[in-house]
Every structure is written in C-alpha cells, then in structure tokens.
Amino acid sequence: MEDVEHIEKKMKLIDENGLRLDGRKPEDMRPIRMEVGVLKRADGSAYIEWGGNKVLAAVYGPREAHPRHLQDPTKALVQCRYNMAPFSVTERKRPGPDRRSVEISKVISEAFDSVVFSEQFPRASVDIFIEILQADAGTRCAGLTAASIALADAGIPMRDLVASCAVGKIDGVVCLDLRKEEDNYGDADMPVAMIPRTGEVLLLQMDGHLTLDEFDKAFGMVKDAIGGIYEMQKDALRKRYAVTAEEFSDLPEQAPPERRAPPEREAPPEMPPEDGEVPQ
Amino acid sequence: MEDVEHIEKKMKLIDENGLRLDGRKPEDMRPIRMEVGVLKRADGSAYIEWGGNKVLAAVYGPREAHPRHLQDPTKALVQCRYNMAPFSVTERKRPGPDRRSVEISKVISEAFDSVVFSEQFPRASVDIFIEILQADAGTRCAGLTAASIALADAGIPMRDLVASCAVGKIDGVVCLDLRKEEDNYGDADMPVAMIPRTGEVLLLQMDGHLTLDEFDKAFGMVKDAIGGIYEMQKDALRKRYAVTAEEFSDLPEQAPPERRAPPEREAPPEMPPEDGEVPQ
Amino acid sequence: MEDVEHIEKKMKLIDENGLRLDGRKPEDMRPIRMEVGVLKRADGSAYIEWGGNKVLAAVYGPREAHPRHLQDPTKALVQCRYNMAPFSVTERKRPGPDRRSVEISKVISEAFDSVVFSEQFPRASVDIFIEILQADAGTRCAGLTAASIALADAGIPMRDLVASCAVGKIDGVVCLDLRKEEDNYGDADMPVAMIPRTGEVLLLQMDGHLTLDEFDKAFGMVKDAIGGIYEMQKDALRKRYAVTAEEFSDLPEQAPPERRAPPEREAPPEMPPEDGEVPQ
Amino acid sequence: MTELISELQRERVYRLAASGTRSDGRTPEEVRPLTIEKNYIKNAEGSARVKLGNTDVLVGVKVELGVPYPDTPDSGVLSTGAELIPMASPYFESGPPRPDAIEIARVVDRGIREAHTIDFKKLCITPKEKVWICFVDMHVLDYDGNLFDAASYGAMSALTCTKVPASKIGKEDYPLPIQHYPVSVTAAKIRDVIVIDPNRQEEQIADARLTIATDENGDIRAMQKGLRGSFSYEEISRVIGLALKASEVIRTKIKA
Amino acid sequence: MTELISELQRERVYRLAASGTRSDGRTPEEVRPLTIEKNYIKNAEGSARVKLGNTDVLVGVKVELGVPYPDTPDSGVLSTGAELIPMASPYFESGPPRPDAIEIARVVDRGIREAHTIDFKKLCITPKEKVWICFVDMHVLDYDGNLFDAASYGAMSALTCTKVPASKIGKEDYPLPIQHYPVSVTAAKIRDVIVIDPNRQEEQIADARLTIATDENGDIRAMQKGLRGSFSYEEISRVIGLALKASEVIRTKIKA
Amino acid sequence: MTELISELQRERVYRLAASGTRSDGRTPEEVRPLTIEKNYIKNAEGSARVKLGNTDVLVGVKVELGVPYPDTPDSGVLSTGAELIPMASPYFESGPPRPDAIEIARVVDRGIREAHTIDFKKLCITPKEKVWICFVDMHVLDYDGNLFDAASYGAMSALTCTKVPASKIGKEDYPLPIQHYPVSVTAAKIRDVIVIDPNRQEEQIADARLTIATDENGDIRAMQKGLRGSFSYEEISRVIGLALKASEVIRTKIKA
C-alpha cells in the first residue's frame, strides 16, 4: 500500500513512450568516454566520463606496504580509497571519509583482490585511488571501471580486466545505468562488477525491491552492458599504448617516462589475455 | 542555606517510615544475581544483574600486549575498558569513550592491578571489558564485581577476589547502594571496592557532602555489604565449576572447551584461597 | 573603492597628532620584558611580556625523537608547538591545535631549523613549546623571541639568536608592532624574524596591502626594531647567568640544578658570539 | 590484526562442508539455533538480544525527538550503528568503527530503509521541524560467525517491539509502524561449496560471502556480496533460493 | 611514555620519607610553599596562577552565554578541562587529554559541582534558554608533583575572583556566587609511610594516592583514591585528619 | 614519509639552475605553461582545473546559505580548504590535512580575504542571520611542484566564474563580486640561485621558498616565506620584482 502512495507522489521517471527523463530507453546506457594515462605522478591512471560522472583513478604500486604491521608476508594488499571531492555533489560534502565511502572502498578493494596476482608481491601494497570529481549516480561502477584500466596502465599483473555497471528499476521497469533522479526516486538499484569473459561476479549490491523475475532480467541486462564496457576499456588501453608508441617514435632522443620498477615484476600484460587461460 | 533550599525543592527520597522509594531500608541492597562463564569467545566472562543494572564483563589474557611499545618488560598490563551501550541510559549515549568512562576505566584498572599476579606475565596484557547494557546507578561497582569473577573464570592468578558496592546519603540519611533517582537527587555517593578478606580499599571515590561521622557510618555499612557480595561471587564461581563438572560427566566423549593456554600460567586458582596466605 | 568605504566605516586608529590609540608614535614599540629560566622542569625556558601579550617558551632536548619512524638519521628535528591557552583570547578558544596554530608552529619550526646546529644530533629532536597565556596581537613574534632565549638557556648550540617583530599599516601609515585593535582594523600586518647580526630573514609573512615603497619603509623599520629586541634578549640571558652565579655563591653546598646532558653536546654558548663568525 | 588459521584447519573445515555435514553437525542449508529475547533493555524504546548459535548480539532502539532532513521534511529519521566491541572477539579492537562494522551497519540500514520496512511518514510530528529519530544500535557481545544475519535479526526484532514515546509530547505511545519483514540470509562460498549461516571457522576460510534479504512475498529486498572471491549467476540464483527457504521460520521468530 | 626511576632512587626517597624528613626537607604532614596570583589573565573573567613548590598551574575562567542543559533548565553550566601540556614535563605529550588529565579535571569538577561550591541558580538568565557557562581551564605549566591539589587550588582561586560579565546583556557585572570553599589535600602512600602534598619523586614511587576535599565546616566534600596500591580504613581516617589540618591555611590563601 | 633525493641529483639540479637553464629547459624567471579550464564541475557554483606544467589542481567553489560570524554580521563567509590527496603523489597520505596542506589553504585564504578580493558585504542577505558562505576546496590531483601558485590560480579562477545561487531564495543569480585579482608567484632559493615556479625536483632541494602575491596596481597583497633557509632584503626585493613581472600574463589568464 505505502509503495503505491509513494509512487503516486513521486516524480514520473518514464514517459508514455517508455522513454526515460533523458530520452533513453530502458536498456540504454549513458555516454561513456575513458582515457588511460592521464596523470604524471601515479604509476597508472585513468579518467572516465560516464553521463554526468567525472572520475579519476590512480594506482601506485606494487610498493612496500606501510605501516609495516599491516604487511602480509604471503601477498600484496590490494587497497582502494574511494573519495568524493567536496564539490562533486549538489550539497557540499565535508572532506574525509564518511561511512558510505568506507563501505564502497571496501567492496571495490575486495573486487580487485582476487584479480591482481597479489601473491607475486609479498609485503607490498597495490593502492588504488578513486576520486569522484563530479557525481551523477553510478560512481562506484565508473570508479571501478576506471581503476581497472589504471591497474593495467600501472603494469600490475592481473587475471583480467574488471568492468562494472549498475541496473535498477524505475516506475516498475527494469532499466540500465540509472542517473541521479532515477536513483533517488527509483525502486531498486543494483551495481555489479564482473570479469566480463568469465561472468564471475566480483561486486554485487542491491537495495530496494526486485521480484525474482525482475532480478533475472536485470542481471541479464547488466551482464550485456558490462560486456560493452569491457570493449571500451580495451579500446582505451590500445589507444594509450598506440599514442605512447607514437610519442616514442616522435621523440627518439627523450628517455621513456620514469617509472619505478616494482620488485620482481612480471612483464606487464599490456592487454588482457584474449583467451580464457589464467596464468598463475 | 542553599542546601536547605535545594532539599526542600527536590524529590522526597525517604518516606515517613524511613523507607526508600523502592521500599528498601537504608541498609538494604538491591537484588543481585550473577553468573560466570556466559560468553563463548572470551577467556573468562560474567554477567551481573544488580537492581536495574545489567552488566557483562569479559576477560582476555594474559596475551601479548599490543601495540608493542606499551609492553612492560617487568609485568603484565592490567587494563580495563568500561563502556556504556548507547541504549543503556535514558537519553541515548553517543558510542565511544567519554570522559566519565575514561576515568572509570582508569580507577577500575588500578583496582585490579595489584590483585593480579601481573609479574608472572611480563610483556603481556590482561584485558578486562565491562559493558553496561542497562544502567541504574552503581554501574562501576557492578562492573568491577563482575570483572573480578570473570578474571577468576579466565584463570588469571590473583591474590583474591575484589568486591564492590556504593554507599551514599539521601535526605540526610546514610543509605546503601543508591539507585538512579537516589543518586541524582541525593546528597552524597561513595563507591568502594575492597579485598573483602583483608579490608584493603582498592577503589574509593566520593562526592557530595558527608560529615566525619557519616563517613564512618557509611564506611562500616559498605564494608559489610561488600562481605556479602564476596559470598555471592564465590557462589557464582562454585556454580559455574559445578556445572562444568556435570557437563563433563555427561559428555565424556567431547573434549573440554578450547581455551588458549596463557604463557607459563600457574594452575588457575578456581576458588580464591580461604586463608590469608598470599603466594608470591 | 571598497577600501575607502571600509576605512571610512572603521575605527580611527591614528589621531590628529599622528599618535596611536595607546599614545605611541608609528615607530614606537610596546613595552617588552623578558626573563630566562622561569620553569624548573624544562631544559630551557623563557617568559616574555610584550604589551598585552604574556608568553612562555620551553625547550626540551636534544632528546631521542619519537615516534621513531620520524627520526632523521642525519640531523635533529627542530619542532615547535605554538599553542594558545583557552583563556588567552577574548572569546574562549577550544583546546587543541587549530589551523592557525598549525601554520604558526610550522613557520616557527622552519625559522629555527637552520639556526640550531642540528647536524650535531642525529636522530634527536629539539622541541620548542610556546604557550600564549594572554594574547594581544604579535604573539608569534613574542613567542619566537622567547623561544630563542629558551633555546640558549637549554644550551642548544645555535649559530645565533633569532629575534622577531611585526610591522604593519594602519590608517595608511606604516607602524611598528601593532596591537590587537590595530591588527583587526588595520590595512596590513607583516611579522618578520631575523638573525639580527646578519639580516637573514627566517620568517616573513604579510597580508593586507602594501605598496612597494611602504614595504621598503616597513622593512627598514622592523629591522631596526629587531636589532633592539636582540639587545634585550642578550640582557635577559646575561641577567639569568649572573643570577645563577650569585645563587651558586650563596649556596655553596648545593649541587647545581640537575640537567640532562644531551648526547655529546658542545659546551653551550652561554652568550651568542659577538663577532660575525659563524662556526660550522 | 586478523585471525590466522592453519592450512590444516582450512582443509579440515572445507572437507567437512563438502561432505554435507559441517563442523558443527549442520547440513549446508541449515541455520544454527536462533533465540530472540525481545524487550531486553528497559531504558530503550525497543530492544532484542539475539543468539544465532554462539553469536550473541544485543540491539537497542532509542526513539528521540529531532529535526528532519531537508530533503525529506515529512519523514522520520533512521540512524543505524554497529559496534564490534573488543569483548566479542580477541580480534575486535576498541576505537571508531572499522570497515567491517560500517559495512554491517550500512547493509542493515539499507535493508530497513530502502525496503520501506518502516513507514517513516508516521514518524513526522511537524513537517520540516520535528520528527522522531530512531537510533538502532547493534552491540555485538560474542562473535562466532555471521554477524550480518545476527545483527539484522536483532535490528528487525527490536524494531518490531519498539514503542514511539509519543506520551512525551502529550500523545499516546504507539508501536513503530512496520510494513515489511525482510529477512537476510548469508551464504559463504568455500571453494566450490556453499553453506548458509556460516560459523566463525567457515567464515575465516570462505572465499566469498553473499547476503540476500527477502520479504514476506518472496521478493528480494537487499543483496550484498563480500570477500575477494566471486559468484557465478547460477550460484547467486541458488543462494536466493536457499535464502527464501530459510527465511520463513526466521521471519516467524522475528514477528513473534 | 612513563618516567622510569631506578631502584636506588626509589629506596632513597622511601628511606627519607620514612625517616620523617623528606627529600625536600619537609615533614610528612607539611605542604610545600603555596603562592597564588589572582587575576593573572586580563582576557579571562577570572584567573589565578598557582605555584605549589615548583608545580606551576595557570587557571583561567571564561564566562560566556549559552543554553542550559535540558534537565537543569534554571542553572548555569560548568565545564572543566585540564591540559597537561608538553611544556610542563618531558613525559606529557600533545594531543587530546589522556586519562591522567581527564581524572584531574573530573575530580576538580566534581569537587566544585557536587560540593555546591557555586550557586548555579544565580547564573540563570532566562530559564530553558539562556544561562552563563563557566569554562574552567587548568593549564599545567610546570610539573613537580601533586597536580590534583595545585589544579584544584588554581580553579578555586580563579573562581573566587571571577566576575560574571552581565554588562554584556545590559546588567551589572557581579562576582560569581561562591557558597563553599572546599580544599583538597592529597596524600601519597609509599609502602607504609604516608606523606601529604607529594612532590614528583614521591609521586613516582608512591603505591597509592588519596585526595580528600574538606570544607570550612570540617566536612568531607570529595574523595578520590588512585594508583594500584590500597588503603586500610585506619589509613583513610588518618589522611582525612591530615587533610583537615592542612586545609585551613590553604583556604585562607584561596579566599584572600 | 618525505621524499628523499640523492646528493648526486641534488648537485645536478643545482648546477642546471645555476647555469641559467633549468632541468625542464626554462630560464630562472620563467613560469611553466599554464592552462585554466573554468566551469569544470557542473555541481559547483564555480570551478576551475588548472595545470601548471604537470601540477594539476581542481578547485570547486560551493556557495551555500549560512549564518554570519558574530563579529562580521553583515558579511559573507569564506572557508578555504586544501587536500593533498594520495592520488597526487606517493608521499601524500590520506587523513586529516597535514601542516603542508594547511599552510597552502591558509595562504590562499589570506590572499583572498585580507586582499579584499571579494566584496563580502554583497554576500549578506539578512544581517546577523543569513549570508552566503563560499567554500573553496582545492583538490590536488597531480603534484609536480609549486602547489602554492597552482592552488592559488585555481582558487582565483574558480571564484571569477562563480555564480551566487540567489535563485534559491527567489532572487536572480549573480556573479561573485570580485574586486581585485592578486596573483601569487613563488620563488625557490637553491643555495645562491633563485628560480620562480619551482618544479618538484627544484622544490625538493630548495633551501627557502618565498611566495609574493601582487595585485593589478603592482602592490603587494600577501607574502609567505617557507623552508629552513633565509632570504636577505635584496633577495626579497628581487623576488618581488620577478613576481610583478610574471604576474601580468597569469592575471590575464585568470580573468579570461
């Protein structure tokens, strides 16, 4: 009952033609643009614009974990810090971590933990920094997607890229990639991260209300979307290395940009393996 | 003068028959019930209901003190953390230590410090956790009393049990074991902890107003009460070990509950020594 | 334009005779009184009254820097903590460092860092504590001036004393050593610290508005003032050691006041060298 | 400081789980004994002490007067906190809540808030000015695995017996308006084996964790995946099924 | 970081105390020279710098407008803080107050509050809305033992010269209404010897500490036992007697 | 954790600077390429992303309703913060701002506030009650030296495009009233050599730092000396001259 009342009062999110506020169909994503290697100081970095989201990701490591008592003698720590800039949201956010960003940092760290070959770097840390510069719902998916290619840019050995997207329900319709008004006034939101090639789900959260059928539909929809994002990630990485190669050929005299060699690092897989073989 | 006015205005705490709000006589205590070994994870534990107070105590140790730079090479640290649950009081208490709980933690730590044979465990810590689940005045006495039998339950070698009770003054009459309204509107409150057998005072605080005669009367009253609490503590410990023995005979196949052996611990004195001999 | 309006509205700080609120001429300083060796526990200490300012400075060290991971294997850390007592200002200040005191602590630390022969004490720290007991503008200059003689009192080897004073502009006139109302309603304030003998500027801050000519005038004025403060510092140190000598002759039986010998310290330069020779 | 577990133990716990009989004798689809004691704390407007096996959680609800959020001027406010106090485990430390505790609190919070468990409109006194604030504090007393579910059952149980103290403002006390009874069930994946309501040892060696909250209609109200491992779509579907099955008897106990 | 003391020193200080003449020449029942300088800080509504031997404490009282506590709507508010700043001892650290400082502040606070030292009703301006708040800040400048008493004398001395700045609200300034003059005296027990007003060395080797505040009528207003050692009833009674004896001349100085 | 630099590198960077051609090919008096992208963040009332060489700073200005300070009842409020987030350098750590970040924020803040850059009177809505608060948040994304200037240019650029959202209170949005355009220029002294706009390597080996903000009239609006080294009067004068010279083209970019 209360749900009905709630729906009646709230903003109409899908029009008579089945289109969303910004003219998208339920299965449409917002425009996405990504770029690898955008920061000078970080070992790896990426920038993503995803609808109204502007997100930077940077990676440092593998480097000595500190403080020392947190070191794991068997593997590298994979730790993510998700942070929103104070001006990224409508109402200014106080600087520093709040409970929401602590939780998101935790689930993103866990999502990457089994993908990075962390056993190769005992006592080390791989540090992922995600900065939300401008927020418009779906920031954790955007950040995770960018962090994945920033890890590749840093030459961190990984089983594969991770890609992420959210799916939700608005006005009773399962829709992909909610924007802010849809998230605020919608019925459900479900961010998902996967290894696109294998379908392994590394991040899954959901709140609101989904029937079992809706869940199945939503899952199928977001799986497809994640496949598309994976292709964009690979394009962005290819573009980066193509440009680098070009730069090198243009500037034969200049030394390659300095980058700290990680301890005993394997040759970085510039591109994720296309076949299903997982090295170990 | 102002005291007179103060008394006139405030709640009447003793009626014409000399009885208190809950029908007690000045020298009456509230009902007390204690139980040893109530938690599975802790090395020792106890629960106490004392009037409207519900208090849990848990003990861990002796274990390696950390952070390491706090270790004492000559003895174990005996450290207590007294904490009130947010819902334990009428107005919700913000989680985390406030100044009151820091002070109480300090005086309880000090009260146990010379009773535990801490010299047997250099670089170790004996950690006492007191959680006030429901508060009705006298929580530090209840917590200390419970912690004492939790220490015994953990097998921590001690000179003897410590028992505690408060005494105060309400409507000008010296009364034992104040409850909340009596504490709020009374004239004085004096929590005391002792080794009951020797009369050594390990904790003593007092605020309000007592003449010298009143102090003498109050002290005698609380000393007797503490003697009674000591008997209850011993009963609770006896009951615990009786039950354990029974359980063992019922379940001959099952191994005893696992408990980390403290480093080079003496056989735990299951019952405090009845004679005055103090080993060292 | 707005400056004009601002000036029109604000308090008149210089009268028709060119005199300031407290009768000073632009180049006049407030009365200053300093005393060395005022605390028993600290290795060195000094007290300064400067107009309405009352400031204590204490020095501990060279002593082992802690926490250990902050130690510098090549030199001692010179670290200052500038702190205002809660009651030192008109409106009570919450205890603990605010952003202002963090900045002032930083610039004072830097001012002393190259003056102390810190290379003589690797892994050590020289800790300077400045407490503003009563504030009336110019506290950082007063604190720095007092800290300098407290360092000498502690026997810390230094190239020379550092002295400090502020200069500013009020009602469009360059004036020395602003007091509180002048600072609040004035046009500019510029605290300066120097090694008076060499003219090396170790601290320089300025905010407000100065033309280039005004800056030159202000700098000349404050340089002269700092020369005068330097003489007062030397007097205060002479007086201290004279008194000590007297005390010793009066009390031949008593041992000199205990003072921890710093590791391999050079004989403390009781008086800064009068010639320009700078050792090391 | 995290708890370490030997390879031997790890192997033993996995073998048992894979064999269909777990270390504590349960089947993979079996929840530990659950006891709920409501109204445990008289100073709270609602409370419940929940024992899920040896995991022991006390939840208190305080309802106090306060100001609504500007963007929901006619709704009461929910504030949820979890404390993993050092009494409950040698590996819990005092201090501000760590990520583990924050995650639990937030998952429970979303489970209540986004599932429209409470009709917050009925907690409004004067729009924009005065509403009731519900503080739900989850106090973990003894940790033996699966805090997500134990805390969630404690929170739901405490809410179902919470009285809004409207007599403070001259009206009559009334029960908190509960609309739904979502029940969370957590599964642990140990290599290829999935068990629900993992105990402490199982949790320590689990590769991945999945919490599913379902409501009285069999719909999903919240999900949260945790730990470094992954789930396939089929595994997720299976956990949803297990959650639906296990939730009914638990819901009955919570409503009782 | 705690100060360490050698066994040799420990033995020497005990022997001296036991002999009846302490390391600084005092008898066991003798308080160190006490000087009180009132109105030391002009920016404070009341202040006093107290030297008890070489222990040096500066106390400032700020009186500001504020809102009363809901449960005492017609009373002013007292807020007491102690800071053991690192200037005063190589073993004091900067940062938030540690248990030592908190205990001192709370004992002084209770000594003022529970002993009805101030008539807080006279600090009420408009019930429920506006009252005077007294911030008593105890700033320890030099530590040479017995901060409990030095801080307490400083607080009482500062309060006795505090003016309520009622001119800010269009009335006349008036002195803070002091009703009692409790004086605390602290004893240290070193093995079997009891000395009052312990200096730093005595404090370091003391087994137990007992602070007794008595008022002008010879009644007890506050007690606080500290450290790991114990007191017998007879020892407590003796300390009360010593406190009563020593307090008179101190009270005269505080009231002066 | 501070960045260490070898003696060899130190010598190399100094030699280059002394030779008149710096490690990045600039002359000592040359500022790195500066690009300013205004209105970068749509959720902010003003914003600018500034790249000074490889140093990359994003500044957002949020303008919100609030209460004025009691001592300036008819003025808006400025609140300035800088965060050296760990993304920008391996030597920046998360957590509350450290002294470096605080110094930058405060120098930028004074440069705006004390130089009367903004007419704060025009940010007053109702004296004593309601004013506009400007939050200027400087977010350092990539650190390659000279944050003082990059942050300052970012703040000034963001302010120049900031709209006061007066439509929220039924009026018309209007641009923030900027009165002055102070431009800061920072010099580093490496032994006897002075360079402006130091890059990261130069900053690491610098003995002293001097920041001078000058306005459109050639007057000085702020100064801040840093690091352990010293400046003579002549050196300060020289830096003022360099700052005046370099500031003009920068001011044009900021105003654009």
Short mmCIF file of N, CA and C in Angstrom, two decimals, chain B residues 20 24 28-34 47-55 134-146 162-167 176-180 192 222 225-226 228-230 232-233, chain D residues 42:
data_model
loop_
_atom_site.label_atom_id
_atom_site.label_comp_id
_atom_site.label_asym_id
_atom_site.label_seq_id
_atom_site.Cartn_x
_atom_site.Cartn_y
_atom_site.Cartn_z
N ARG B 20 12.76 3.74 51.57
CA ARG B 20 13.18 4.40 50.34
C ARG B 20 12.14 4.18 49.24
N ARG B 24 13.01 -0.14 50.22
CA ARG B 24 14.17 -0.63 50.96
C ARG B 24 14.40 0.18 52.23
N ASP B 28 19.56 -1.72 53.18
CA ASP B 28 19.22 -2.78 52.22
C ASP B 28 19.89 -2.56 50.87
N MET B 29 20.32 -3.65 50.29
CA MET B 29 20.83 -3.59 48.92
C MET B 29 19.72 -3.99 47.96
N ARG B 30 19.95 -3.70 46.69
CA ARG B 30 19.02 -4.17 45.66
C ARG B 30 19.30 -5.65 45.38
N PRO B 31 18.36 -6.35 44.73
CA PRO B 31 18.62 -7.76 44.41
C PRO B 31 19.80 -7.90 43.45
N ILE B 32 20.63 -8.88 43.68
CA ILE B 32 21.80 -9.14 42.83
C ILE B 32 21.77 -10.59 42.36
N ARG B 33 22.12 -10.77 41.09
CA ARG B 33 22.20 -12.11 40.52
C ARG B 33 23.44 -12.14 39.64
N MET B 34 24.29 -13.10 39.82
CA MET B 34 25.47 -13.16 38.95
C MET B 34 25.68 -14.55 38.39
N TYR B 47 28.18 -12.27 34.06
CA TYR B 47 27.04 -11.39 33.87
C TYR B 47 26.48 -11.09 35.24
N ILE B 48 26.11 -9.83 35.44
CA ILE B 48 25.54 -9.47 36.72
C ILE B 48 24.28 -8.63 36.49
N GLU B 49 23.24 -8.96 37.23
CA GLU B 49 22.07 -8.08 37.31
C GLU B 49 22.02 -7.54 38.71
N TRP B 50 22.00 -6.25 38.85
CA TRP B 50 22.11 -5.62 40.17
C TRP B 50 21.06 -4.53 40.16
N GLY B 51 19.93 -4.77 40.77
CA GLY B 51 18.81 -3.84 40.65
C GLY B 51 18.51 -3.69 39.17
N GLY B 52 18.41 -2.46 38.70
CA GLY B 52 18.16 -2.22 37.28
C GLY B 52 19.39 -2.28 36.40
N ASN B 53 20.53 -2.62 36.95
CA ASN B 53 21.74 -2.71 36.13
C ASN B 53 21.86 -4.08 35.49
N LYS B 54 22.25 -4.09 34.22
CA LYS B 54 22.61 -5.33 33.53
C LYS B 54 24.01 -5.12 32.96
N VAL B 55 24.94 -5.93 33.42
CA VAL B 55 26.34 -5.69 33.09
C VAL B 55 27.02 -6.98 32.69
N GLN B 134 22.46 -2.07 30.62
CA GLN B 134 21.34 -1.29 31.15
C GLN B 134 21.82 -0.68 32.46
N ALA B 135 21.62 0.62 32.62
CA ALA B 135 22.24 1.35 33.73
C ALA B 135 21.19 1.87 34.69
N ASP B 136 21.49 1.75 36.00
CA ASP B 136 20.58 2.27 37.02
C ASP B 136 21.35 2.65 38.29
N ALA B 137 22.47 3.37 38.10
CA ALA B 137 23.35 3.81 39.19
C ALA B 137 24.10 2.63 39.80
N GLY B 138 25.36 2.89 40.14
CA GLY B 138 26.19 1.82 40.71
C GLY B 138 26.80 0.92 39.66
N THR B 139 26.90 1.40 38.42
CA THR B 139 27.39 0.52 37.35
C THR B 139 28.86 0.17 37.54
N ARG B 140 29.65 1.11 38.08
CA ARG B 140 31.08 0.78 38.22
C ARG B 140 31.27 -0.32 39.26
N CYS B 141 30.46 -0.29 40.33
CA CYS B 141 30.56 -1.34 41.35
C CYS B 141 30.11 -2.68 40.78
N ALA B 142 29.02 -2.66 40.05
CA ALA B 142 28.53 -3.90 39.44
C ALA B 142 29.55 -4.43 38.45
N GLY B 143 30.12 -3.54 37.63
CA GLY B 143 31.09 -3.96 36.63
C GLY B 143 32.34 -4.55 37.27
N LEU B 144 32.81 -3.90 38.32
CA LEU B 144 34.01 -4.36 38.99
C LEU B 144 33.77 -5.73 39.63
N THR B 145 32.62 -5.88 40.24
CA THR B 145 32.27 -7.15 40.88
C THR B 145 32.21 -8.28 39.85
N ALA B 146 31.62 -7.98 38.70
CA ALA B 146 31.53 -8.98 37.64
C ALA B 146 32.91 -9.26 37.04
N VAL B 162 38.01 -9.27 44.28
CA VAL B 162 37.69 -7.90 44.68
C VAL B 162 36.17 -7.78 44.60
N ALA B 163 35.58 -7.13 45.57
CA ALA B 163 34.13 -6.91 45.54
C ALA B 163 33.87 -5.43 45.76
N SER B 164 32.72 -4.98 45.30
CA SER B 164 32.49 -3.54 45.31
C SER B 164 31.03 -3.21 45.55
N CYS B 165 30.81 -2.09 46.21
CA CYS B 165 29.46 -1.59 46.43
C CYS B 165 29.55 -0.10 46.71
N ALA B 166 28.46 0.60 46.52
CA ALA B 166 28.44 2.03 46.84
C ALA B 166 27.56 2.28 48.04
N VAL B 167 27.84 3.39 48.71
CA VAL B 167 27.03 3.83 49.83
C VAL B 167 26.84 5.33 49.61
N LEU B 176 22.66 2.49 51.76
CA LEU B 176 23.49 1.62 50.93
C LEU B 176 22.93 1.59 49.50
N ASP B 177 23.86 1.48 48.56
CA ASP B 177 23.53 1.04 47.20
C ASP B 177 22.42 1.88 46.56
N LEU B 178 22.73 3.14 46.27
CA LEU B 178 21.74 4.06 45.72
C LEU B 178 21.30 3.62 44.32
N ARG B 179 20.01 3.79 44.05
CA ARG B 179 19.55 3.62 42.68
C ARG B 179 19.50 4.99 42.01
N LYS B 180 19.07 5.03 40.76
CA LYS B 180 19.30 6.23 39.97
C LYS B 180 18.69 7.50 40.55
N VAL B 192 32.95 2.05 46.61
CA VAL B 192 34.12 1.47 47.28
C VAL B 192 34.36 0.08 46.71
N VAL B 222 29.17 -0.12 54.09
CA VAL B 222 29.56 -0.64 52.79
C VAL B 222 30.51 -1.82 52.95
N ALA B 225 28.43 -4.80 53.41
CA ALA B 225 27.78 -5.17 52.15
C ALA B 225 28.76 -5.89 51.23
N ILE B 226 29.98 -5.39 51.19
CA ILE B 226 30.99 -5.98 50.32
C ILE B 226 31.29 -7.41 50.74
N GLY B 228 29.12 -9.44 51.92
CA GLY B 228 28.03 -10.24 51.37
C GLY B 228 28.20 -10.49 49.89
N ILE B 229 28.66 -9.49 49.19
CA ILE B 229 28.86 -9.65 47.73
C ILE B 229 29.94 -10.68 47.45
N TYR B 230 30.96 -10.66 48.28
CA TYR B 230 32.04 -11.64 48.16
C TYR B 230 31.49 -13.06 48.21
N MET B 232 28.48 -14.00 47.42
CA MET B 232 27.75 -14.25 46.15
C MET B 232 28.73 -14.57 45.03
N GLN B 233 29.86 -13.86 44.99
CA GLN B 233 30.86 -14.13 43.95
C GLN B 233 31.35 -15.57 44.04
N LYS D 42 15.22 -2.11 29.42
CA LYS D 42 14.05 -1.30 29.74
C LYS D 42 14.28 0.19 29.41
#
